[in-house]
Amino acid sequence: MWSNSIVALLVCACAFSGQARQPPNVAFVEKYFGIDSSGHSRFSDNVFEDALLDVPDLIRKYGYPLETHEVVTEDGYILEMHRIPHGRDQNNQPDPNKPVVIVMHGLLCSSADFVIMGPGTALGYILAEAGYDVWLGNARGNFYSRRHLTLDPNDRRDLSFWNFSWDEIGQYDLPAMIDYTLSVTGKSRLHYIGHSQGTVVFWVMGALRPEYNEKIITMQAYAPVAYLEFNTNPFFHCHCASCEQSCETSKSARNRIPIISGRRTVGEWCRIVRGWL
């Protein structure tokens, strides 16, 4: 079992990915691993290599079949989905009768969440070995879905690309991914698994586009979020006073994670992540 420190590193390596498919914070990763002048590390080369791979390469490295699909939403966002059509060790043959499942990540995350722990532990691999046709989603704005038919996510003068929230993800992204997945697989219904924000966007879809309820067989909610009225977490309470100001500020915000620089900042983020892993 990997330690929380290693998991935090791998999460950050994917979350902080920028324009290239290899994370840009290579220097930080090397420092974190403790590589000295002789080239020795306090962690295995295998873990170090994984931290520098994107999701498709990570899946291929461990011998699983991988398909990359592009999905275009009604409002022009281009989303990337990663498909593991069958297992490696069990249920390892293509089968059009396999049940289909979409797995959706949480806030500031990506499809990496469901493969980063490796075979036998990561949900994506477990589902594939159990006989599912696995589709890993990526919401607009994350590393794998930073494209649009007309808008530029890197335009500092026009921030229209970033004018969205989980509301649009539920209204546009999720329906588009469901329709595309059903079209490719030839199925009429599928299973859905959501983590954190991945549960919120499902309920948004159910409320705003109830016709999609008929396309869902089961929905599994991991760390579901709906209401915060009775939340006692001091972290949230200390930010209540500045909530309105934060909302106004966020209107001009872009995707901040990929442009954050500095080892100290990344290190602090890793320590925060470790708190809830």
PDB file of C-alpha atoms in Angstrom:
ATOM      1  CA  MET A   1       0.000   0.000   0.000  1.00  0.00           C
ATOM      2  CA  TRP A   2       1.401   3.378  -0.976  1.00  0.00           C
ATOM      3  CA  SER A   3       1.792   6.011   1.704  1.00  0.00           C
ATOM      4  CA  ASN A   4      -0.287   9.191   1.729  1.00  0.00           C
ATOM      5  CA  SER A   5       2.845  11.134   0.765  1.00  0.00           C
ATOM      6  CA  ILE A   6       3.218   9.197  -2.476  1.00  0.00           C
ATOM      7  CA  VAL A   7      -0.490   9.495  -3.280  1.00  0.00           C
ATOM      8  CA  ALA A   8      -0.367  13.251  -2.670  1.00  0.00           C
ATOM      9  CA  LEU A   9       2.585  13.566  -5.022  1.00  0.00           C
ATOM     10  CA  LEU A  10       0.845  11.684  -7.816  1.00  0.00           C
ATOM     11  CA  VAL A  11      -2.356  13.703  -7.414  1.00  0.00           C
ATOM     12  CA  CYS A  12      -0.419  16.951  -7.577  1.00  0.00           C
ATOM     13  CA  ALA A  13       1.597  15.822 -10.574  1.00  0.00           C
ATOM     14  CA  CYS A  14      -1.636  15.447 -12.539  1.00  0.00           C
ATOM     15  CA  ALA A  15      -3.454  18.439 -11.054  1.00  0.00           C
ATOM     16  CA  PHE A  16      -0.611  20.816 -11.846  1.00  0.00           C
ATOM     17  CA  SER A  17      -0.185  19.704 -15.446  1.00  0.00           C
ATOM     18  CA  GLY A  18       0.059  22.576 -17.923  1.00  0.00           C
ATOM     19  CA  GLN A  19       0.233  22.721 -21.695  1.00  0.00           C
ATOM     20  CA  ALA A  20       2.396  19.624 -22.257  1.00  0.00           C
ATOM     21  CA  ARG A  21       1.192  16.138 -21.481  1.00  0.00           C
ATOM     22  CA  GLN A  22       4.109  15.729 -19.079  1.00  0.00           C
ATOM     23  CA  PRO A  23       3.711  17.642 -15.810  1.00  0.00           C
ATOM     24  CA  PRO A  24       5.805  20.838 -15.850  1.00  0.00           C
ATOM     25  CA  ASN A  25       6.893  20.555 -12.232  1.00  0.00           C
ATOM     26  CA  VAL A  26       9.609  17.981 -12.923  1.00  0.00           C
ATOM     27  CA  ALA A  27      12.143  19.822 -10.761  1.00  0.00           C
ATOM     28  CA  PHE A  28       9.767  19.753  -7.793  1.00  0.00           C
ATOM     29  CA  VAL A  29       9.026  16.054  -8.271  1.00  0.00           C
ATOM     30  CA  GLU A  30      12.742  15.281  -8.267  1.00  0.00           C
ATOM     31  CA  LYS A  31      13.263  17.306  -5.101  1.00  0.00           C
ATOM     32  CA  TYR A  32      10.306  15.645  -3.383  1.00  0.00           C
ATOM     33  CA  PHE A  33      11.636  12.198  -4.223  1.00  0.00           C
ATOM     34  CA  GLY A  34      14.953  13.150  -2.676  1.00  0.00           C
ATOM     35  CA  ILE A  35      17.127  12.387  -5.693  1.00  0.00           C
ATOM     36  CA  ASP A  36      20.727  13.149  -4.747  1.00  0.00           C
ATOM     37  CA  SER A  37      23.819  13.802  -6.848  1.00  0.00           C
ATOM     38  CA  SER A  38      24.407  10.079  -7.248  1.00  0.00           C
ATOM     39  CA  GLY A  39      20.936   9.583  -8.699  1.00  0.00           C
ATOM     40  CA  HIS A  40      19.485   7.677  -5.750  1.00  0.00           C
ATOM     41  CA  SER A  41      15.905   8.226  -4.612  1.00  0.00           C
ATOM     42  CA  ARG A  42      14.024   7.383  -1.447  1.00  0.00           C
ATOM     43  CA  PHE A  43      11.165   6.044  -3.600  1.00  0.00           C
ATOM     44  CA  SER A  44      11.171   3.476  -6.395  1.00  0.00           C
ATOM     45  CA  ASP A  45      11.835   4.418 -10.007  1.00  0.00           C
ATOM     46  CA  ASN A  46       8.413   3.001 -10.819  1.00  0.00           C
ATOM     47  CA  VAL A  47       6.604   5.598  -8.682  1.00  0.00           C
ATOM     48  CA  PHE A  48       8.773   8.397 -10.050  1.00  0.00           C
ATOM     49  CA  GLU A  49       7.952   7.373 -13.621  1.00  0.00           C
ATOM     50  CA  ASP A  50       4.223   7.216 -12.888  1.00  0.00           C
ATOM     51  CA  ALA A  51       4.270  10.762 -11.526  1.00  0.00           C
ATOM     52  CA  LEU A  52       5.461  12.026 -14.906  1.00  0.00           C
ATOM     53  CA  LEU A  53       2.923  10.194 -17.097  1.00  0.00           C
ATOM     54  CA  ASP A  54      -0.434  11.457 -18.286  1.00  0.00           C
ATOM     55  CA  VAL A  55      -3.508   9.234 -17.986  1.00  0.00           C
ATOM     56  CA  PRO A  56      -3.349   7.493 -21.404  1.00  0.00           C
ATOM     57  CA  ASP A  57       0.340   6.657 -20.972  1.00  0.00           C
ATOM     58  CA  LEU A  58      -0.247   5.517 -17.392  1.00  0.00           C
ATOM     59  CA  ILE A  59      -3.008   3.134 -18.469  1.00  0.00           C
ATOM     60  CA  ARG A  60      -0.930   1.752 -21.342  1.00  0.00           C
ATOM     61  CA  LYS A  61       2.086   1.277 -19.086  1.00  0.00           C
ATOM     62  CA  TYR A  62       0.180  -1.251 -16.995  1.00  0.00           C
ATOM     63  CA  GLY A  63      -1.015  -3.222 -19.999  1.00  0.00           C
ATOM     64  CA  TYR A  64      -4.636  -2.118 -20.155  1.00  0.00           C
ATOM     65  CA  PRO A  65      -6.430  -1.283 -23.408  1.00  0.00           C
ATOM     66  CA  LEU A  66      -6.984   2.446 -23.830  1.00  0.00           C
ATOM     67  CA  GLU A  67      -9.095   4.563 -26.142  1.00  0.00           C
ATOM     68  CA  THR A  68      -9.132   8.365 -26.153  1.00  0.00           C
ATOM     69  CA  HIS A  69     -12.375  10.015 -27.267  1.00  0.00           C
ATOM     70  CA  GLU A  70     -13.301  13.650 -27.906  1.00  0.00           C
ATOM     71  CA  VAL A  71     -16.789  14.855 -27.008  1.00  0.00           C
ATOM     72  CA  VAL A  72     -18.132  18.247 -28.101  1.00  0.00           C
ATOM     73  CA  THR A  73     -20.783  19.869 -25.900  1.00  0.00           C
ATOM     74  CA  GLU A  74     -23.727  21.985 -27.062  1.00  0.00           C
ATOM     75  CA  ASP A  75     -21.846  25.141 -26.065  1.00  0.00           C
ATOM     76  CA  GLY A  76     -18.633  24.205 -27.861  1.00  0.00           C
ATOM     77  CA  TYR A  77     -16.360  22.716 -25.189  1.00  0.00           C
ATOM     78  CA  ILE A  78     -14.186  19.805 -26.321  1.00  0.00           C
ATOM     79  CA  LEU A  79     -13.958  17.146 -23.622  1.00  0.00           C
ATOM     80  CA  GLU A  80     -11.576  14.201 -23.505  1.00  0.00           C
ATOM     81  CA  MET A  81     -12.751  10.828 -22.239  1.00  0.00           C
ATOM     82  CA  HIS A  82     -10.533   7.842 -21.486  1.00  0.00           C
ATOM     83  CA  ARG A  83     -12.003   4.422 -22.135  1.00  0.00           C
ATOM     84  CA  ILE A  84     -10.810   1.100 -20.720  1.00  0.00           C
ATOM     85  CA  PRO A  85     -13.002  -1.298 -22.727  1.00  0.00           C
ATOM     86  CA  HIS A  86     -12.002  -4.465 -20.891  1.00  0.00           C
ATOM     87  CA  GLY A  87      -9.678  -5.870 -18.252  1.00  0.00           C
ATOM     88  CA  ARG A  88      -6.087  -7.041 -18.449  1.00  0.00           C
ATOM     89  CA  ASP A  89      -6.150 -10.175 -16.278  1.00  0.00           C
ATOM     90  CA  GLN A  90      -9.863 -11.001 -16.104  1.00  0.00           C
ATOM     91  CA  ASN A  91     -12.692 -10.259 -18.539  1.00  0.00           C
ATOM     92  CA  ASN A  92      -9.896  -9.333 -20.915  1.00  0.00           C
ATOM     93  CA  GLN A  93     -11.663  -9.804 -24.241  1.00  0.00           C
ATOM     94  CA  PRO A  94     -13.739  -7.246 -26.167  1.00  0.00           C
ATOM     95  CA  ASP A  95     -17.426  -7.875 -25.559  1.00  0.00           C
ATOM     96  CA  PRO A  96     -20.253  -5.626 -26.818  1.00  0.00           C
ATOM     97  CA  ASN A  97     -22.495  -6.975 -24.060  1.00  0.00           C
ATOM     98  CA  LYS A  98     -20.379  -5.578 -21.228  1.00  0.00           C
ATOM     99  CA  PRO A  99     -22.226  -3.147 -18.923  1.00  0.00           C
ATOM    100  CA  VAL A 100     -21.086   0.437 -19.460  1.00  0.00           C
ATOM    101  CA  VAL A 101     -20.072   2.801 -16.654  1.00  0.00           C
ATOM    102  CA  ILE A 102     -19.065   6.472 -16.668  1.00  0.00           C
ATOM    103  CA  VAL A 103     -16.827   7.552 -13.777  1.00  0.00           C
ATOM    104  CA  MET A 104     -16.656  11.290 -13.048  1.00  0.00           C
ATOM    105  CA  HIS A 105     -14.039  13.083 -10.963  1.00  0.00           C
ATOM    106  CA  GLY A 106     -14.335  15.770  -8.296  1.00  0.00           C
ATOM    107  CA  LEU A 107     -13.309  19.433  -8.053  1.00  0.00           C
ATOM    108  CA  LEU A 108      -9.798  20.282  -9.345  1.00  0.00           C
ATOM    109  CA  CYS A 109      -9.359  16.681 -10.436  1.00  0.00           C
ATOM    110  CA  SER A 110      -9.405  14.560 -13.581  1.00  0.00           C
ATOM    111  CA  SER A 111      -9.671  11.013 -14.869  1.00  0.00           C
ATOM    112  CA  ALA A 112      -6.251  10.446 -13.272  1.00  0.00           C
ATOM    113  CA  ASP A 113      -7.996   9.963  -9.929  1.00  0.00           C
ATOM    114  CA  PHE A 114      -9.283   6.576 -11.038  1.00  0.00           C
ATOM    115  CA  VAL A 115      -6.040   5.050 -12.345  1.00  0.00           C
ATOM    116  CA  ILE A 116      -3.312   6.721 -10.309  1.00  0.00           C
ATOM    117  CA  MET A 117      -3.263   4.095  -7.538  1.00  0.00           C
ATOM    118  CA  GLY A 118      -2.401   1.349  -9.998  1.00  0.00           C
ATOM    119  CA  PRO A 119      -3.870  -2.064 -10.900  1.00  0.00           C
ATOM    120  CA  GLY A 120      -5.693  -3.850  -8.124  1.00  0.00           C
ATOM    121  CA  THR A 121      -6.366  -0.618  -6.241  1.00  0.00           C
ATOM    122  CA  ALA A 122      -7.539   2.099  -8.636  1.00  0.00           C
ATOM    123  CA  LEU A 123     -11.272   2.102  -9.360  1.00  0.00           C
ATOM    124  CA  GLY A 124     -10.887   2.267 -13.137  1.00  0.00           C
ATOM    125  CA  TYR A 125      -8.865  -0.946 -13.231  1.00  0.00           C
ATOM    126  CA  ILE A 126     -11.065  -2.702 -10.684  1.00  0.00           C
ATOM    127  CA  LEU A 127     -14.180  -2.006 -12.755  1.00  0.00           C
ATOM    128  CA  ALA A 128     -12.491  -3.180 -15.958  1.00  0.00           C
ATOM    129  CA  GLU A 129     -11.410  -6.443 -14.307  1.00  0.00           C
ATOM    130  CA  ALA A 130     -14.942  -6.892 -12.966  1.00  0.00           C
ATOM    131  CA  GLY A 131     -16.316  -6.889 -16.508  1.00  0.00           C
ATOM    132  CA  TYR A 132     -17.316  -3.269 -17.101  1.00  0.00           C
ATOM    133  CA  ASP A 133     -16.687  -1.097 -20.138  1.00  0.00           C
ATOM    134  CA  VAL A 134     -15.157   1.869 -18.288  1.00  0.00           C
ATOM    135  CA  TRP A 135     -15.398   5.483 -19.470  1.00  0.00           C
ATOM    136  CA  LEU A 136     -13.490   8.081 -17.431  1.00  0.00           C
ATOM    137  CA  GLY A 137     -14.825  11.611 -17.861  1.00  0.00           C
ATOM    138  CA  ASN A 138     -13.070  14.987 -17.752  1.00  0.00           C
ATOM    139  CA  ALA A 139     -15.001  18.180 -17.048  1.00  0.00           C
ATOM    140  CA  ARG A 140     -14.442  21.387 -18.982  1.00  0.00           C
ATOM    141  CA  GLY A 141     -11.407  23.367 -17.916  1.00  0.00           C
ATOM    142  CA  ASN A 142      -9.256  20.582 -16.520  1.00  0.00           C
ATOM    143  CA  PHE A 143      -5.972  19.476 -18.106  1.00  0.00           C
ATOM    144  CA  TYR A 144      -7.622  17.084 -20.555  1.00  0.00           C
ATOM    145  CA  SER A 145     -10.575  19.311 -21.501  1.00  0.00           C
ATOM    146  CA  ARG A 146      -9.024  22.760 -21.992  1.00  0.00           C
ATOM    147  CA  ARG A 147     -10.274  23.225 -25.546  1.00  0.00           C
ATOM    148  CA  HIS A 148     -13.208  24.928 -27.246  1.00  0.00           C
ATOM    149  CA  LEU A 149     -14.454  25.305 -30.804  1.00  0.00           C
ATOM    150  CA  THR A 150     -14.065  29.104 -30.711  1.00  0.00           C
ATOM    151  CA  LEU A 151     -12.813  30.223 -27.276  1.00  0.00           C
ATOM    152  CA  ASP A 152      -9.183  30.294 -26.118  1.00  0.00           C
ATOM    153  CA  PRO A 153      -8.499  29.220 -22.505  1.00  0.00           C
ATOM    154  CA  ASN A 154      -5.167  31.084 -22.597  1.00  0.00           C
ATOM    155  CA  ASP A 155      -6.576  34.440 -23.737  1.00  0.00           C
ATOM    156  CA  ARG A 156      -5.928  36.881 -20.883  1.00  0.00           C
ATOM    157  CA  ARG A 157      -8.149  39.555 -22.429  1.00  0.00           C
ATOM    158  CA  ASP A 158     -11.192  37.380 -23.032  1.00  0.00           C
ATOM    159  CA  LEU A 159     -12.028  35.045 -20.163  1.00  0.00           C
ATOM    160  CA  SER A 160     -15.205  33.692 -21.736  1.00  0.00           C
ATOM    161  CA  PHE A 161     -13.811  30.158 -21.737  1.00  0.00           C
ATOM    162  CA  TRP A 162     -13.735  30.196 -17.926  1.00  0.00           C
ATOM    163  CA  ASN A 163     -17.248  31.564 -17.448  1.00  0.00           C
ATOM    164  CA  PHE A 164     -18.728  28.346 -16.079  1.00  0.00           C
ATOM    165  CA  SER A 165     -19.312  26.409 -12.873  1.00  0.00           C
ATOM    166  CA  TRP A 166     -20.450  22.942 -11.898  1.00  0.00           C
ATOM    167  CA  ASP A 167     -23.883  24.064 -13.119  1.00  0.00           C
ATOM    168  CA  GLU A 168     -22.753  24.082 -16.762  1.00  0.00           C
ATOM    169  CA  ILE A 169     -20.842  20.839 -16.255  1.00  0.00           C
ATOM    170  CA  GLY A 170     -24.097  19.183 -15.197  1.00  0.00           C
ATOM    171  CA  GLN A 171     -26.209  20.876 -17.855  1.00  0.00           C
ATOM    172  CA  TYR A 172     -23.888  20.368 -20.837  1.00  0.00           C
ATOM    173  CA  ASP A 173     -20.823  18.206 -20.152  1.00  0.00           C
ATOM    174  CA  LEU A 174     -22.467  15.222 -18.522  1.00  0.00           C
ATOM    175  CA  PRO A 175     -25.324  14.892 -21.043  1.00  0.00           C
ATOM    176  CA  ALA A 176     -22.829  15.140 -23.910  1.00  0.00           C
ATOM    177  CA  MET A 177     -20.629  12.421 -22.417  1.00  0.00           C
ATOM    178  CA  ILE A 178     -23.609  10.163 -21.757  1.00  0.00           C
ATOM    179  CA  ASP A 179     -24.981  10.561 -25.289  1.00  0.00           C
ATOM    180  CA  TYR A 180     -21.571   9.968 -26.837  1.00  0.00           C
ATOM    181  CA  THR A 181     -20.858   6.892 -24.719  1.00  0.00           C
ATOM    182  CA  LEU A 182     -24.238   5.350 -25.489  1.00  0.00           C
ATOM    183  CA  SER A 183     -23.772   6.068 -29.191  1.00  0.00           C
ATOM    184  CA  VAL A 184     -20.348   4.386 -29.349  1.00  0.00           C
ATOM    185  CA  THR A 185     -21.349   1.356 -27.281  1.00  0.00           C
ATOM    186  CA  GLY A 186     -24.799   0.929 -28.799  1.00  0.00           C
ATOM    187  CA  LYS A 187     -26.389   0.818 -25.360  1.00  0.00           C
ATOM    188  CA  SER A 188     -29.546   2.622 -24.260  1.00  0.00           C
ATOM    189  CA  ARG A 189     -28.608   2.958 -20.577  1.00  0.00           C
ATOM    190  CA  LEU A 190     -25.473   2.963 -18.436  1.00  0.00           C
ATOM    191  CA  HIS A 191     -24.165   3.071 -14.878  1.00  0.00           C
ATOM    192  CA  TYR A 192     -22.722   6.238 -13.349  1.00  0.00           C
ATOM    193  CA  ILE A 193     -20.193   6.740 -10.552  1.00  0.00           C
ATOM    194  CA  GLY A 194     -19.431  10.239  -9.303  1.00  0.00           C
ATOM    195  CA  HIS A 195     -16.978  11.530  -6.723  1.00  0.00           C
ATOM    196  CA  SER A 196     -17.653  14.804  -4.867  1.00  0.00           C
ATOM    197  CA  GLN A 197     -18.322  17.377  -7.622  1.00  0.00           C
ATOM    198  CA  GLY A 198     -19.021  14.383  -9.838  1.00  0.00           C
ATOM    199  CA  THR A 199     -22.133  13.779  -7.732  1.00  0.00           C
ATOM    200  CA  VAL A 200     -23.221  17.426  -7.809  1.00  0.00           C
ATOM    201  CA  VAL A 201     -23.138  17.627 -11.601  1.00  0.00           C
ATOM    202  CA  PHE A 202     -25.233  14.456 -11.820  1.00  0.00           C
ATOM    203  CA  TRP A 203     -27.952  15.992  -9.669  1.00  0.00           C
ATOM    204  CA  VAL A 204     -27.790  19.199 -11.698  1.00  0.00           C
ATOM    205  CA  MET A 205     -28.371  17.138 -14.824  1.00  0.00           C
ATOM    206  CA  GLY A 206     -31.237  15.295 -13.164  1.00  0.00           C
ATOM    207  CA  ALA A 207     -32.908  18.578 -12.229  1.00  0.00           C
ATOM    208  CA  LEU A 208     -32.310  20.574 -15.428  1.00  0.00           C
ATOM    209  CA  ARG A 209     -32.461  17.732 -17.935  1.00  0.00           C
ATOM    210  CA  PRO A 210     -34.676  15.068 -16.341  1.00  0.00           C
ATOM    211  CA  GLU A 211     -34.970  13.159 -19.612  1.00  0.00           C
ATOM    212  CA  TYR A 212     -31.492  11.787 -18.885  1.00  0.00           C
ATOM    213  CA  ASN A 213     -32.759   9.967 -15.814  1.00  0.00           C
ATOM    214  CA  GLU A 214     -34.103   7.308 -18.177  1.00  0.00           C
ATOM    215  CA  LYS A 215     -30.571   6.677 -19.476  1.00  0.00           C
ATOM    216  CA  ILE A 216     -29.162   5.772 -16.046  1.00  0.00           C
ATOM    217  CA  ILE A 217     -29.329   2.257 -14.599  1.00  0.00           C
ATOM    218  CA  THR A 218     -27.645   3.029 -11.270  1.00  0.00           C
ATOM    219  CA  MET A 219     -25.836   6.007  -9.766  1.00  0.00           C
ATOM    220  CA  GLN A 220     -23.160   5.583  -7.091  1.00  0.00           C
ATOM    221  CA  ALA A 221     -22.283   8.745  -5.135  1.00  0.00           C
ATOM    222  CA  TYR A 222     -18.847   8.880  -3.477  1.00  0.00           C
ATOM    223  CA  ALA A 223     -18.400  11.765  -1.011  1.00  0.00           C
ATOM    224  CA  PRO A 224     -21.657  13.316  -2.248  1.00  0.00           C
ATOM    225  CA  VAL A 225     -22.233  17.048  -1.930  1.00  0.00           C
ATOM    226  CA  ALA A 226     -25.675  18.659  -1.985  1.00  0.00           C
ATOM    227  CA  TYR A 227     -26.139  21.070   0.934  1.00  0.00           C
ATOM    228  CA  LEU A 228     -23.675  22.682   3.345  1.00  0.00           C
ATOM    229  CA  GLU A 229     -26.242  24.101   5.781  1.00  0.00           C
ATOM    230  CA  PHE A 230     -25.229  21.819   8.659  1.00  0.00           C
ATOM    231  CA  ASN A 231     -21.532  21.538   7.857  1.00  0.00           C
ATOM    232  CA  THR A 232     -19.389  21.988  10.980  1.00  0.00           C
ATOM    233  CA  ASN A 233     -15.986  22.021   9.295  1.00  0.00           C
ATOM    234  CA  PRO A 234     -14.066  25.062  10.655  1.00  0.00           C
ATOM    235  CA  PHE A 235     -12.332  25.559   7.295  1.00  0.00           C
ATOM    236  CA  PHE A 236     -15.644  26.428   5.652  1.00  0.00           C
ATOM    237  CA  HIS A 237     -16.944  28.484   8.565  1.00  0.00           C
ATOM    238  CA  CYS A 238     -13.907  30.765   8.633  1.00  0.00           C
ATOM    239  CA  HIS A 239     -14.525  31.634   4.967  1.00  0.00           C
ATOM    240  CA  CYS A 240     -18.224  32.451   5.339  1.00  0.00           C
ATOM    241  CA  ALA A 241     -17.590  36.137   6.033  1.00  0.00           C
ATOM    242  CA  SER A 242     -15.756  36.586   2.741  1.00  0.00           C
ATOM    243  CA  CYS A 243     -18.042  34.375   0.678  1.00  0.00           C
ATOM    244  CA  GLU A 244     -19.619  37.156  -1.402  1.00  0.00           C
ATOM    245  CA  GLN A 245     -16.254  38.760  -2.098  1.00  0.00           C
ATOM    246  CA  SER A 246     -14.827  35.403  -3.129  1.00  0.00           C
ATOM    247  CA  CYS A 247     -17.714  34.846  -5.537  1.00  0.00           C
ATOM    248  CA  GLU A 248     -17.138  38.232  -7.155  1.00  0.00           C
ATOM    249  CA  THR A 249     -13.418  37.577  -7.449  1.00  0.00           C
ATOM    250  CA  SER A 250     -14.002  34.170  -8.989  1.00  0.00           C
ATOM    251  CA  LYS A 251     -15.883  35.752 -11.886  1.00  0.00           C
ATOM    252  CA  SER A 252     -12.573  36.949 -13.275  1.00  0.00           C
ATOM    253  CA  ALA A 253     -10.653  33.812 -12.336  1.00  0.00           C
ATOM    254  CA  ARG A 254      -9.128  31.389 -14.806  1.00  0.00           C
ATOM    255  CA  ASN A 255      -7.749  27.940 -14.247  1.00  0.00           C
ATOM    256  CA  ARG A 256      -5.244  28.864 -11.559  1.00  0.00           C
ATOM    257  CA  ILE A 257      -3.698  25.500 -10.843  1.00  0.00           C
ATOM    258  CA  PRO A 258      -1.582  25.062 -14.015  1.00  0.00           C
ATOM    259  CA  ILE A 259      -0.014  28.525 -13.732  1.00  0.00           C
ATOM    260  CA  ILE A 260       0.954  28.311 -10.080  1.00  0.00           C
ATOM    261  CA  SER A 261       4.723  28.306  -9.760  1.00  0.00           C
ATOM    262  CA  GLY A 262       7.139  27.774  -6.917  1.00  0.00           C
ATOM    263  CA  ARG A 263       8.069  24.680  -5.011  1.00  0.00           C
ATOM    264  CA  ARG A 264       6.832  26.109  -1.743  1.00  0.00           C
ATOM    265  CA  THR A 265       3.319  26.598  -3.147  1.00  0.00           C
ATOM    266  CA  VAL A 266       3.202  23.097  -4.570  1.00  0.00           C
ATOM    267  CA  GLY A 267       4.553  21.679  -1.331  1.00  0.00           C
ATOM    268  CA  GLU A 268       1.840  23.417   0.665  1.00  0.00           C
ATOM    269  CA  TRP A 269      -0.761  22.032  -1.712  1.00  0.00           C
ATOM    270  CA  CYS A 270       0.547  18.516  -1.192  1.00  0.00           C
ATOM    271  CA  ARG A 271       0.270  18.938   2.559  1.00  0.00           C
ATOM    272  CA  ILE A 272      -3.333  20.115   2.158  1.00  0.00           C
ATOM    273  CA  VAL A 273      -4.160  17.175  -0.095  1.00  0.00           C
ATOM    274  CA  ARG A 274      -2.688  14.724   2.418  1.00  0.00           C
ATOM    275  CA  GLY A 275      -5.220  15.932   4.959  1.00  0.00           C
ATOM    276  CA  TRP A 276      -8.158  14.381   3.143  1.00  0.00           C
ATOM    277  CA  LEU A 277      -6.606  11.412   1.351  1.00  0.00           C
TER     278      LEU A 277
END
